[in-house]
Tab-separated table of C-alpha atoms and ligand atoms in Angstrom:
chain	number	residue	atom	x	y	z
L	1	MET	CA	5.275	-65.220	-112.307
L	2	ASN	CA	5.124	-63.630	-108.894
L	3	TYR	CA	4.354	-66.796	-106.895
L	4	ARG	CA	2.271	-66.035	-103.835
L	5	PHE	CA	3.144	-68.842	-101.439
L	6	SER	CA	1.180	-69.214	-98.224
L	7	ALA	CA	2.438	-67.768	-94.970
L	8	ARG	CA	2.443	-71.349	-93.664
L	9	LEU	CA	5.428	-72.083	-95.872
L	10	GLY	CA	7.544	-70.073	-93.444
L	11	ASN	CA	7.055	-72.903	-90.953
L	12	PHE	CA	8.892	-75.368	-93.199
L	13	SER	CA	12.430	-74.800	-92.042
L	14	SER	CA	15.341	-75.237	-94.397
L	15	SER	CA	18.572	-76.240	-92.817
L	16	ALA	CA	22.244	-76.062	-93.568
L	17	VAL	CA	22.584	-79.670	-92.450
L	18	ARG	CA	20.003	-80.830	-94.990
L	19	GLU	CA	21.918	-79.012	-97.728
L	20	ILE	CA	25.128	-80.815	-96.790
L	21	LEU	CA	23.369	-84.173	-96.559
L	22	LYS	CA	22.061	-83.684	-100.097
L	23	LEU	CA	25.687	-84.013	-101.190
L	24	THR	CA	25.823	-87.525	-99.760
L	25	GLN	CA	23.642	-89.205	-102.364
L	26	GLY	CA	26.471	-90.383	-104.627
L	27	ASP	CA	28.249	-93.752	-104.377
L	28	SER	CA	31.498	-92.143	-103.251
L	29	ILE	CA	30.062	-91.263	-99.829
L	30	ILE	CA	29.495	-93.862	-97.135
L	31	SER	CA	26.409	-92.683	-95.350
L	32	PHE	CA	25.592	-93.373	-91.719
L	33	ALA	CA	23.036	-90.581	-92.053
L	34	GLY	CA	19.720	-92.075	-93.230
L	35	GLY	CA	17.454	-94.372	-91.207
L	36	LEU	CA	17.667	-96.852	-94.040
L	37	PRO	CA	17.087	-100.587	-93.832
L	38	ALA	CA	19.535	-102.887	-95.647
L	39	GLU	CA	18.375	-103.313	-99.239
L	40	GLU	CA	19.913	-106.761	-99.589
L	41	HIS	CA	17.570	-107.970	-96.839
L	42	PHE	CA	14.294	-106.815	-98.352
L	43	PRO	CA	12.021	-109.863	-98.857
L	44	ALA	CA	11.948	-109.139	-102.592
L	45	THR	CA	10.903	-112.605	-103.784
L	46	ALA	CA	8.044	-112.811	-101.297
L	47	VAL	CA	6.911	-109.308	-102.276
L	48	ALA	CA	6.946	-110.242	-105.987
L	49	GLU	CA	4.946	-113.424	-105.283
L	50	ALA	CA	2.432	-111.510	-103.169
L	51	PHE	CA	1.946	-108.950	-105.950
L	52	GLU	CA	1.417	-111.805	-108.385
L	53	ARG	CA	-1.267	-113.322	-106.159
L	54	VAL	CA	-3.002	-109.955	-106.040
L	55	MET	CA	-2.920	-109.493	-109.802
L	56	ARG	CA	-4.282	-112.993	-110.387
L	57	GLN	CA	-7.468	-111.720	-108.745
L	58	GLY	CA	-8.143	-109.580	-111.802
L	59	ASN	CA	-8.519	-105.908	-112.569
L	60	LYS	CA	-10.423	-105.162	-109.382
L	61	ALA	CA	-7.049	-105.248	-107.665
L	62	LEU	CA	-6.277	-101.963	-109.392
L	63	GLN	CA	-9.447	-100.185	-108.285
L	64	TYR	CA	-9.865	-97.376	-105.731
L	65	GLY	CA	-10.350	-98.570	-102.157
L	66	LEU	CA	-11.595	-97.379	-98.783
L	67	THR	CA	-9.948	-94.359	-97.158
L	68	GLU	CA	-9.706	-96.326	-93.892
L	69	GLY	CA	-7.693	-99.030	-95.663
L	70	PHE	CA	-8.181	-102.470	-97.231
L	71	LEU	CA	-10.399	-104.311	-94.759
L	72	PRO	CA	-8.666	-107.737	-94.937
L	73	LEU	CA	-5.333	-106.003	-94.227
L	74	ARG	CA	-6.843	-104.209	-91.232
L	75	GLU	CA	-8.153	-107.567	-90.016
L	76	SER	CA	-4.861	-109.414	-90.436
L	77	LEU	CA	-2.933	-106.517	-88.888
L	78	GLY	CA	-5.455	-106.498	-86.047
L	79	LYS	CA	-4.490	-110.113	-85.293
L	80	ARG	CA	-0.803	-109.167	-85.279
L	81	MET	CA	-1.485	-106.262	-82.955
L	82	ALA	CA	-3.524	-108.489	-80.603
L	83	GLY	CA	-0.400	-110.651	-80.273
L	84	LYS	CA	1.290	-107.569	-78.838
L	85	GLY	CA	-1.442	-106.820	-76.344
L	86	MET	CA	-3.218	-104.228	-78.496
L	87	ASN	CA	-6.805	-105.288	-79.028
L	88	VAL	CA	-8.562	-103.372	-81.758
L	89	THR	CA	-11.301	-103.770	-84.347
L	90	PRO	CA	-10.866	-102.456	-87.899
L	91	ASP	CA	-12.701	-99.301	-86.726
L	92	HIS	CA	-9.792	-98.537	-84.445
L	93	MET	CA	-7.265	-98.702	-87.264
L	94	LEU	CA	-6.360	-96.467	-90.185
L	95	ILE	CA	-3.972	-97.603	-92.919
L	96	THR	CA	-1.760	-94.706	-93.924
L	97	THR	CA	0.956	-93.675	-96.324
L	98	GLY	CA	3.672	-94.521	-93.798
L	99	SER	CA	3.837	-93.515	-90.139
L	100	GLN	CA	4.852	-90.104	-91.317
L	101	GLN	CA	1.284	-89.578	-92.494
L	102	VAL	CA	-0.070	-90.520	-89.071
L	103	ILE	CA	1.983	-87.724	-87.523
L	104	ASP	CA	0.645	-85.384	-90.187
L	105	LEU	CA	-3.023	-86.436	-89.979
L	106	LEU	CA	-3.152	-86.350	-86.199
L	107	SER	CA	-1.561	-82.899	-86.257
L	108	ARG	CA	-4.166	-81.724	-88.777
L	109	ILE	CA	-7.113	-82.820	-86.679
L	110	TYR	CA	-5.717	-82.009	-83.271
L	111	LEU	CA	-3.418	-78.998	-83.390
L	112	ASP	CA	-4.141	-75.325	-83.854
L	113	PRO	CA	-1.507	-72.651	-84.454
L	114	GLY	CA	0.184	-71.798	-81.174
L	115	ASP	CA	-0.609	-75.146	-79.508
L	116	VAL	CA	2.283	-76.692	-77.624
L	117	VAL	CA	3.347	-80.272	-78.365
L	118	LEU	CA	5.692	-81.812	-75.828
L	119	VAL	CA	8.448	-83.920	-77.372
L	120	GLU	CA	11.444	-85.871	-76.139
L	121	ARG	CA	14.865	-84.330	-76.019
L	122	PRO	CA	16.157	-85.198	-78.649
L	123	THR	CA	13.430	-86.452	-80.994
L	124	TYR	CA	12.578	-87.352	-84.598
L	125	LEU	CA	13.353	-84.423	-86.861
L	126	SER	CA	10.505	-84.959	-89.339
L	127	ALA	CA	7.910	-84.944	-86.554
L	128	LEU	CA	9.193	-81.541	-85.451
L	129	GLN	CA	8.799	-80.381	-89.038
L	130	VAL	CA	5.175	-81.570	-89.162
L	131	PHE	CA	4.205	-79.925	-85.858
L	132	ARG	CA	5.802	-76.656	-86.940
L	133	SER	CA	4.140	-76.821	-90.364
L	134	TYR	CA	0.782	-76.526	-88.584
L	135	GLY	CA	1.984	-73.604	-86.492
L	136	ALA	CA	2.286	-75.743	-83.346
L	137	VAL	CA	5.204	-75.187	-80.992
L	138	PRO	CA	7.256	-78.229	-79.968
L	139	VAL	CA	8.718	-77.962	-76.472
L	140	SER	CA	11.202	-80.545	-75.257
L	141	VAL	CA	11.056	-82.647	-72.094
L	142	SER	CA	14.292	-84.040	-70.631
L	143	GLY	CA	15.015	-87.720	-70.397
L	144	ASP	CA	17.711	-90.236	-69.610
L	145	LYS	CA	18.534	-93.811	-70.560
L	146	ASP	CA	15.273	-95.077	-69.012
L	147	GLY	CA	13.051	-92.681	-70.909
L	148	ILE	CA	11.295	-89.422	-70.322
L	149	ASP	CA	11.900	-87.566	-67.050
L	150	LEU	CA	8.542	-87.765	-65.270
L	151	ASP	CA	9.215	-84.729	-63.048
L	152	ASP	CA	10.026	-82.580	-66.046
L	153	LEU	CA	6.998	-83.978	-67.895
L	154	LYS	CA	4.744	-83.122	-64.954
L	155	ALA	CA	6.156	-79.599	-64.735
L	156	LYS	CA	5.758	-78.977	-68.464
L	157	LEU	CA	2.231	-80.400	-68.538
L	158	GLU	CA	1.346	-77.897	-65.824
L	159	GLN	CA	3.227	-75.014	-67.421
L	160	TYR	CA	2.120	-75.389	-71.056
L	161	LYS	CA	-1.161	-77.327	-70.849
L	162	PRO	CA	-0.177	-79.048	-74.124
L	163	LYS	CA	-2.688	-80.966	-76.216
L	164	MET	CA	-0.194	-83.619	-77.161
L	165	LEU	CA	2.960	-85.491	-76.178
L	166	TYR	CA	4.894	-87.112	-79.036
L	167	VAL	CA	7.179	-90.011	-78.064
L	168	ILE	CA	9.264	-92.858	-79.496
L	169	PRO	CA	9.573	-95.082	-76.415
L	170	THR	CA	11.078	-98.157	-78.075
L	171	PHE	CA	14.513	-97.833	-79.735
L	172	SER	CA	14.132	-94.142	-80.297
L	173	ASN	CA	15.201	-92.164	-83.289
L	174	PRO	CA	17.752	-90.646	-82.754
L	175	THR	CA	19.061	-92.114	-79.470
L	176	GLY	CA	18.218	-95.819	-79.836
L	177	ARG	CA	17.017	-95.812	-76.215
L	178	VAL	CA	14.111	-97.746	-74.790
L	179	TRP	CA	11.851	-96.546	-71.970
L	180	SER	CA	11.322	-98.639	-68.847
L	181	GLU	CA	7.787	-99.849	-68.191
L	182	GLU	CA	7.643	-97.610	-65.135
L	183	ARG	CA	8.262	-94.490	-67.251
L	184	ARG	CA	5.672	-95.643	-69.775
L	185	ARG	CA	3.053	-96.100	-67.083
L	186	GLY	CA	4.061	-92.867	-65.367
L	187	ALA	CA	3.767	-90.818	-68.568
L	188	ILE	CA	0.351	-92.318	-69.333
L	189	GLU	CA	-0.919	-91.447	-65.881
L	190	LEU	CA	0.394	-87.885	-66.056
L	191	CYS	CA	-0.967	-87.286	-69.569
L	192	ARG	CA	-4.348	-88.763	-68.734
L	193	GLY	CA	-4.523	-86.485	-65.707
L	194	ALA	CA	-3.646	-83.475	-67.864
L	195	ASN	CA	-5.930	-84.517	-70.748
L	196	ALA	CA	-2.953	-84.583	-73.129
L	197	LEU	CA	-3.034	-87.079	-76.003
L	198	ILE	CA	0.074	-89.226	-76.456
L	199	LEU	CA	1.244	-90.020	-79.979
L	200	GLU	CA	3.331	-93.186	-79.634
L	201	ASP	CA	5.535	-93.628	-82.695
L	202	ASP	CA	6.859	-97.184	-82.954
L	203	PRO	CA	8.654	-97.867	-86.236
L	204	TYR	CA	11.519	-99.776	-84.614
L	205	GLY	CA	9.840	-101.894	-81.893
L	206	GLU	CA	10.149	-105.131	-83.891
L	207	LEU	CA	13.896	-104.674	-84.348
L	208	LYS	CA	14.989	-105.771	-80.898
L	209	PHE	CA	18.324	-107.385	-80.123
L	210	GLY	CA	19.342	-109.997	-77.630
L	211	ASP	CA	16.693	-112.038	-75.864
L	212	ALA	CA	13.775	-112.201	-78.341
L	213	SER	CA	11.335	-112.974	-75.537
L	214	ARG	CA	12.126	-109.635	-73.866
L	215	ASN	CA	9.034	-107.491	-74.222
L	216	TYR	CA	8.738	-103.754	-74.365
L	217	PRO	CA	4.968	-103.265	-74.084
L	218	SER	CA	3.595	-100.414	-76.135
L	219	MET	CA	2.048	-97.517	-74.236
L	220	PHE	CA	-1.152	-98.161	-76.168
L	221	SER	CA	-1.274	-101.697	-74.729
L	222	LEU	CA	-0.629	-100.402	-71.204
L	223	ASP	CA	-3.395	-97.808	-71.367
L	224	LYS	CA	-7.122	-98.431	-71.413
L	225	HIS	CA	-7.931	-99.198	-75.059
L	226	PRO	CA	-9.035	-99.201	-77.790
L	227	ASP	CA	-11.762	-96.658	-76.972
L	228	ASP	CA	-11.086	-93.729	-74.697
L	229	SER	CA	-7.365	-94.395	-74.989
L	230	CYS	CA	-5.110	-91.435	-74.292
L	231	VAL	CA	-2.612	-92.976	-76.721
L	232	VAL	CA	-2.659	-92.999	-80.509
L	233	TYR	CA	-0.207	-95.653	-81.675
L	234	THR	CA	1.538	-95.787	-85.025
L	235	SER	CA	3.799	-98.311	-86.661
L	236	THR	CA	4.899	-99.097	-90.188
L	237	PHE	CA	6.042	-101.755	-92.645
L	238	SER	CA	8.969	-99.487	-93.590
L	239	LYS	CA	11.536	-101.110	-91.329
L	240	THR	CA	10.252	-104.702	-91.341
L	241	VAL	CA	9.303	-105.144	-95.022
L	242	ALA	CA	10.375	-102.130	-97.119
L	243	PRO	CA	9.969	-98.340	-96.906
L	244	GLY	CA	9.172	-98.015	-100.614
L	245	LEU	CA	5.738	-99.497	-99.935
L	246	ARG	CA	4.910	-96.379	-97.927
L	247	THR	CA	2.471	-98.260	-95.732
L	248	GLY	CA	1.901	-97.674	-92.033
L	249	TRP	CA	-1.029	-97.633	-89.663
L	250	ALA	CA	-2.578	-95.865	-86.699
L	251	LEU	CA	-4.475	-97.410	-83.785
L	252	GLY	CA	-6.667	-95.340	-81.525
L	253	ASP	CA	-10.065	-94.469	-80.178
L	254	ALA	CA	-12.677	-95.001	-82.933
L	255	GLU	CA	-13.645	-91.311	-82.978
L	256	VAL	CA	-10.029	-90.167	-83.297
L	257	ILE	CA	-9.523	-92.676	-86.133
L	258	ARG	CA	-12.717	-91.499	-87.829
L	259	GLN	CA	-11.538	-87.878	-87.751
L	260	MET	CA	-8.121	-88.874	-89.055
L	261	ALA	CA	-9.824	-90.745	-91.912
L	262	ARG	CA	-11.715	-87.550	-92.812
L	263	ALA	CA	-8.416	-85.687	-92.954
L	264	LYS	CA	-6.869	-88.499	-94.990
L	265	GLN	CA	-9.648	-88.262	-97.527
L	266	ALA	CA	-8.648	-84.663	-98.153
L	267	ALA	CA	-4.954	-85.522	-98.198
L	268	ASP	CA	-4.806	-88.493	-100.598
L	269	LEU	CA	-8.184	-90.323	-100.625
L	270	GLN	CA	-6.455	-93.563	-99.634
L	271	SER	CA	-3.082	-95.269	-99.560
L	272	SER	CA	-2.156	-97.496	-102.513
L	273	SER	CA	-4.741	-100.296	-102.886
L	274	LEU	CA	-2.231	-102.488	-104.627
L	275	ASP	CA	0.395	-102.225	-101.894
L	276	GLN	CA	-2.196	-102.850	-99.185
L	277	GLN	CA	-3.488	-105.966	-100.942
L	278	MET	CA	0.056	-107.175	-101.450
L	279	LEU	CA	0.812	-106.668	-97.748
L	280	HIS	CA	-2.313	-108.581	-96.839
L	281	GLN	CA	-1.101	-111.507	-98.984
L	282	LEU	CA	2.307	-111.218	-97.356
L	283	LEU	CA	0.802	-111.420	-93.871
L	284	GLU	CA	-1.294	-114.425	-94.887
L	285	TYR	CA	1.220	-116.510	-96.849
L	286	PHE	CA	4.698	-115.387	-95.831
L	287	ASP	CA	6.519	-116.002	-92.584
L	288	LEU	CA	6.919	-112.323	-91.721
L	289	ASP	CA	7.995	-113.129	-88.165
L	290	GLY	CA	10.688	-115.437	-89.518
L	291	HIS	CA	11.860	-112.648	-91.807
L	292	ILE	CA	11.886	-110.116	-88.968
L	293	GLU	CA	13.873	-112.564	-86.851
L	294	PHE	CA	16.439	-112.841	-89.641
L	295	VAL	CA	16.673	-109.060	-90.095
L	296	ARG	CA	16.990	-108.521	-86.336
L	297	LYS	CA	19.978	-110.862	-86.222
L	298	GLU	CA	21.627	-109.182	-89.197
L	299	TYR	CA	21.135	-105.722	-87.685
L	300	GLU	CA	22.412	-106.907	-84.348
L	301	LYS	CA	25.607	-108.092	-86.088
L	302	ARG	CA	25.950	-104.700	-87.774
L	303	MET	CA	25.325	-102.921	-84.480
L	304	LYS	CA	27.995	-105.048	-82.773
L	305	LEU	CA	30.440	-104.295	-85.570
L	306	MET	CA	29.920	-100.549	-85.177
L	307	ALA	CA	30.207	-100.879	-81.389
L	308	ASP	CA	33.517	-102.757	-81.833
L	309	LEU	CA	34.789	-100.080	-84.176
L	310	LEU	CA	33.723	-97.311	-81.788
L	311	ARG	CA	35.655	-99.097	-79.031
L	312	ARG	CA	38.658	-99.690	-81.232
L	313	HIS	CA	38.866	-96.131	-82.577
L	314	ASN	CA	38.277	-94.858	-79.058
L	315	TRP	CA	37.461	-91.238	-79.951
L	316	ARG	CA	38.589	-89.063	-77.092
L	317	GLY	CA	35.734	-88.223	-74.721
L	318	ALA	CA	33.074	-89.980	-76.838
L	319	LYS	CA	30.081	-91.359	-74.897
L	320	TRP	CA	27.631	-93.861	-76.283
L	321	GLU	CA	25.513	-96.840	-75.285
L	322	GLU	CA	24.954	-100.070	-77.176
L	323	PRO	CA	21.353	-99.865	-78.431
L	324	LYS	CA	19.004	-102.724	-77.517
L	325	GLY	CA	17.318	-102.470	-80.903
L	326	GLY	CA	16.493	-100.159	-83.782
L	327	MET	CA	18.937	-98.611	-86.221
L	328	PHE	CA	20.984	-95.932	-84.478
L	329	PHE	CA	23.919	-95.109	-82.278
L	330	TRP	CA	23.801	-91.775	-80.508
L	331	VAL	CA	27.343	-90.595	-79.866
L	332	GLU	CA	28.142	-87.629	-77.665
L	333	LEU	CA	31.513	-85.988	-78.245
L	334	PRO	CA	33.311	-83.527	-75.961
L	335	GLU	CA	31.303	-80.322	-75.532
L	336	GLU	CA	33.616	-78.151	-77.584
L	337	ILE	CA	32.967	-80.213	-80.741
L	338	ASP	CA	30.276	-78.913	-83.086
L	339	THR	CA	29.170	-81.947	-85.104
L	340	ALA	CA	27.544	-79.762	-87.800
L	341	GLU	CA	31.049	-78.394	-88.488
L	342	LEU	CA	32.501	-81.887	-88.279
L	343	LEU	CA	30.019	-83.067	-90.921
L	344	LYS	CA	31.557	-80.736	-93.510
L	345	SER	CA	35.017	-82.261	-93.157
L	346	ALA	CA	33.552	-85.762	-92.883
L	347	VAL	CA	31.695	-85.356	-96.189
L	348	GLU	CA	34.908	-84.147	-97.822
L	349	LEU	CA	36.521	-87.387	-96.637
L	350	GLY	CA	33.575	-89.426	-97.957
L	351	VAL	CA	31.427	-90.225	-94.916
L	352	ALA	CA	28.201	-88.748	-93.535
L	353	PHE	CA	26.151	-88.825	-90.320
L	354	VAL	CA	23.429	-86.579	-88.917
L	355	PRO	CA	24.562	-83.893	-86.477
L	356	GLY	CA	22.639	-83.898	-83.205
L	357	ILE	CA	21.570	-80.272	-83.544
L	358	THR	CA	18.771	-81.247	-85.959
L	359	PHE	CA	16.899	-83.360	-83.399
L	360	TYR	CA	16.072	-80.750	-80.781
L	361	ALA	CA	12.890	-78.739	-80.413
L	362	ASP	CA	14.793	-76.138	-78.407
L	363	ASN	CA	18.249	-75.487	-76.862
L	364	PRO	CA	20.029	-77.886	-79.206
L	365	GLN	CA	23.025	-79.866	-78.066
L	366	ARG	CA	25.772	-79.373	-80.664
L	367	ASN	CA	28.210	-82.121	-79.750
L	368	ALA	CA	26.146	-85.240	-80.526
L	369	MET	CA	25.739	-87.282	-83.687
L	370	ARG	CA	23.362	-89.971	-84.913
L	371	MET	CA	24.908	-92.881	-86.726
L	372	ASN	CA	22.898	-95.502	-88.576
L	373	PHE	CA	24.303	-99.025	-88.495
L	374	SER	CA	21.652	-100.984	-90.431
L	375	TYR	CA	22.305	-99.860	-93.991
L	376	ASN	CA	25.995	-100.451	-94.737
L	377	ASP	CA	27.665	-103.815	-95.096
L	378	GLU	CA	30.774	-104.721	-93.127
L	379	ALA	CA	33.265	-103.248	-95.591
L	380	GLY	CA	31.272	-100.000	-95.834
L	381	THR	CA	31.019	-99.632	-92.079
L	382	VAL	CA	34.734	-100.305	-91.540
L	383	THR	CA	35.771	-97.798	-94.213
L	384	GLY	CA	33.209	-95.243	-93.048
L	385	MET	CA	34.447	-95.463	-89.460
L	386	ASP	CA	38.060	-95.055	-90.651
L	387	ARG	CA	37.082	-91.922	-92.549
L	388	LEU	CA	35.142	-90.550	-89.604
L	389	THR	CA	38.090	-91.162	-87.298
L	390	GLN	CA	40.267	-89.251	-89.750
L	391	ALA	CA	37.790	-86.330	-89.788
L	392	LEU	CA	37.679	-86.366	-86.000
L	393	SER	CA	41.439	-86.525	-85.610
L	394	ALA	CA	41.595	-82.964	-86.946
L	395	VAL	CA	39.357	-81.652	-84.161
L	396	LEU	CA	39.972	-84.067	-81.271
L	397	VAL	CA	43.524	-83.004	-80.612
K	1	PLP	C1	10.567	-92.129	-85.532
K	1	PLP	C2	10.062	-92.245	-86.926
K	1	PLP	N1	8.765	-92.014	-87.167
K	1	PLP	C3	8.253	-92.110	-88.401
K	1	PLP	C4	9.050	-92.442	-89.475
K	1	PLP	C5	8.430	-92.494	-90.839
K	1	PLP	O1	8.263	-93.792	-91.227
K	1	PLP	P1	7.414	-94.196	-92.503
K	1	PLP	O2	8.397	-94.675	-93.524
K	1	PLP	O3	6.511	-95.259	-92.018
K	1	PLP	O4	6.643	-92.989	-92.955
K	1	PLP	C6	10.410	-92.682	-89.277
K	1	PLP	C7	11.284	-93.010	-90.413
K	1	PLP	O5	12.448	-93.127	-90.349
K	1	PLP	C8	10.931	-92.587	-87.968
K	1	PLP	O6	12.227	-92.793	-87.692
């Protein structure tokens, strides 16, 4: 057969890094590469009980549901969101197949080929892939440890007149950084002035370390909302319950949500009814906040362990900050080190990470690496860091 794939397929990049990371699936490799939660901490018993409750309701539990999402789940999630300063009705919420689908659906309804999307530098790889798949052009905006650089944002809003800014302001993937409130407010003001929609991606906001009362208000909560908001907010159950459920949500202006629901109908009709009903039961009968508190503490321990090991191994010229939450360390090595090259020798020694080059919309930095600390247990992290130090010793002479 002479398959006649669409021209659009050319926008789905393949990458050498992805090919190497495919080799890291086996048990012999310790992977710091994925953004994976710790399996041993999934609330498996509570999930099983919640499924049982759903099934006791009879066969209707297995029926098709609304594209917008299971109404009781939207209501219970609405209450959770109100606790975080985001006041919405079910009409301002769409339940999706993970946050990834929010990025996809918003791109479908908002972006035309050639449109510029401003993104952070560096940013989430799979968002770049989505924007490019629709022919949009991601352009990066500089930032520092306090978030996006407002001068650069202003300049790029003027230069490119972008329709959208995509950001991860709380415990970013890949850098683990968190924006100050001043940067959040500043970016909202600039984007509102330039009529650019902000997509605020917040999968990690609940995973904060240290003082639990410390708040990092979402940009959606800081902006006028829910209607006429210049922010569309997305979060997910992937990092707080389990990613296999593939359930996330979007909050936004009712018209934006309505258009996204139309696109969702074409994409997959709805997200799994069963999973949504189970999650509703979980929110009603399970102490999700207690569980999140437990997971936060466990991840903080794992983060501290990796920080200790980074200090102990003391890689020459390495720069990194202790993240205040989330799942990642962002380590910058001396400029002459190409971490994509380093990955090859690391995988041979049985350890993997993601080279920084994959996270840039443009002008990639080659000497950085993203390291996940949430997935491996203590023994795995210690051995993985030993192996990585060995791989580095060959290049950091
Ligand atoms: C920044 C960011 N956005 C979105 C996602 C996708 O999450 P989900 O599992 O909800 O689709 C991830 C997953 O790692 C992520 O890191």
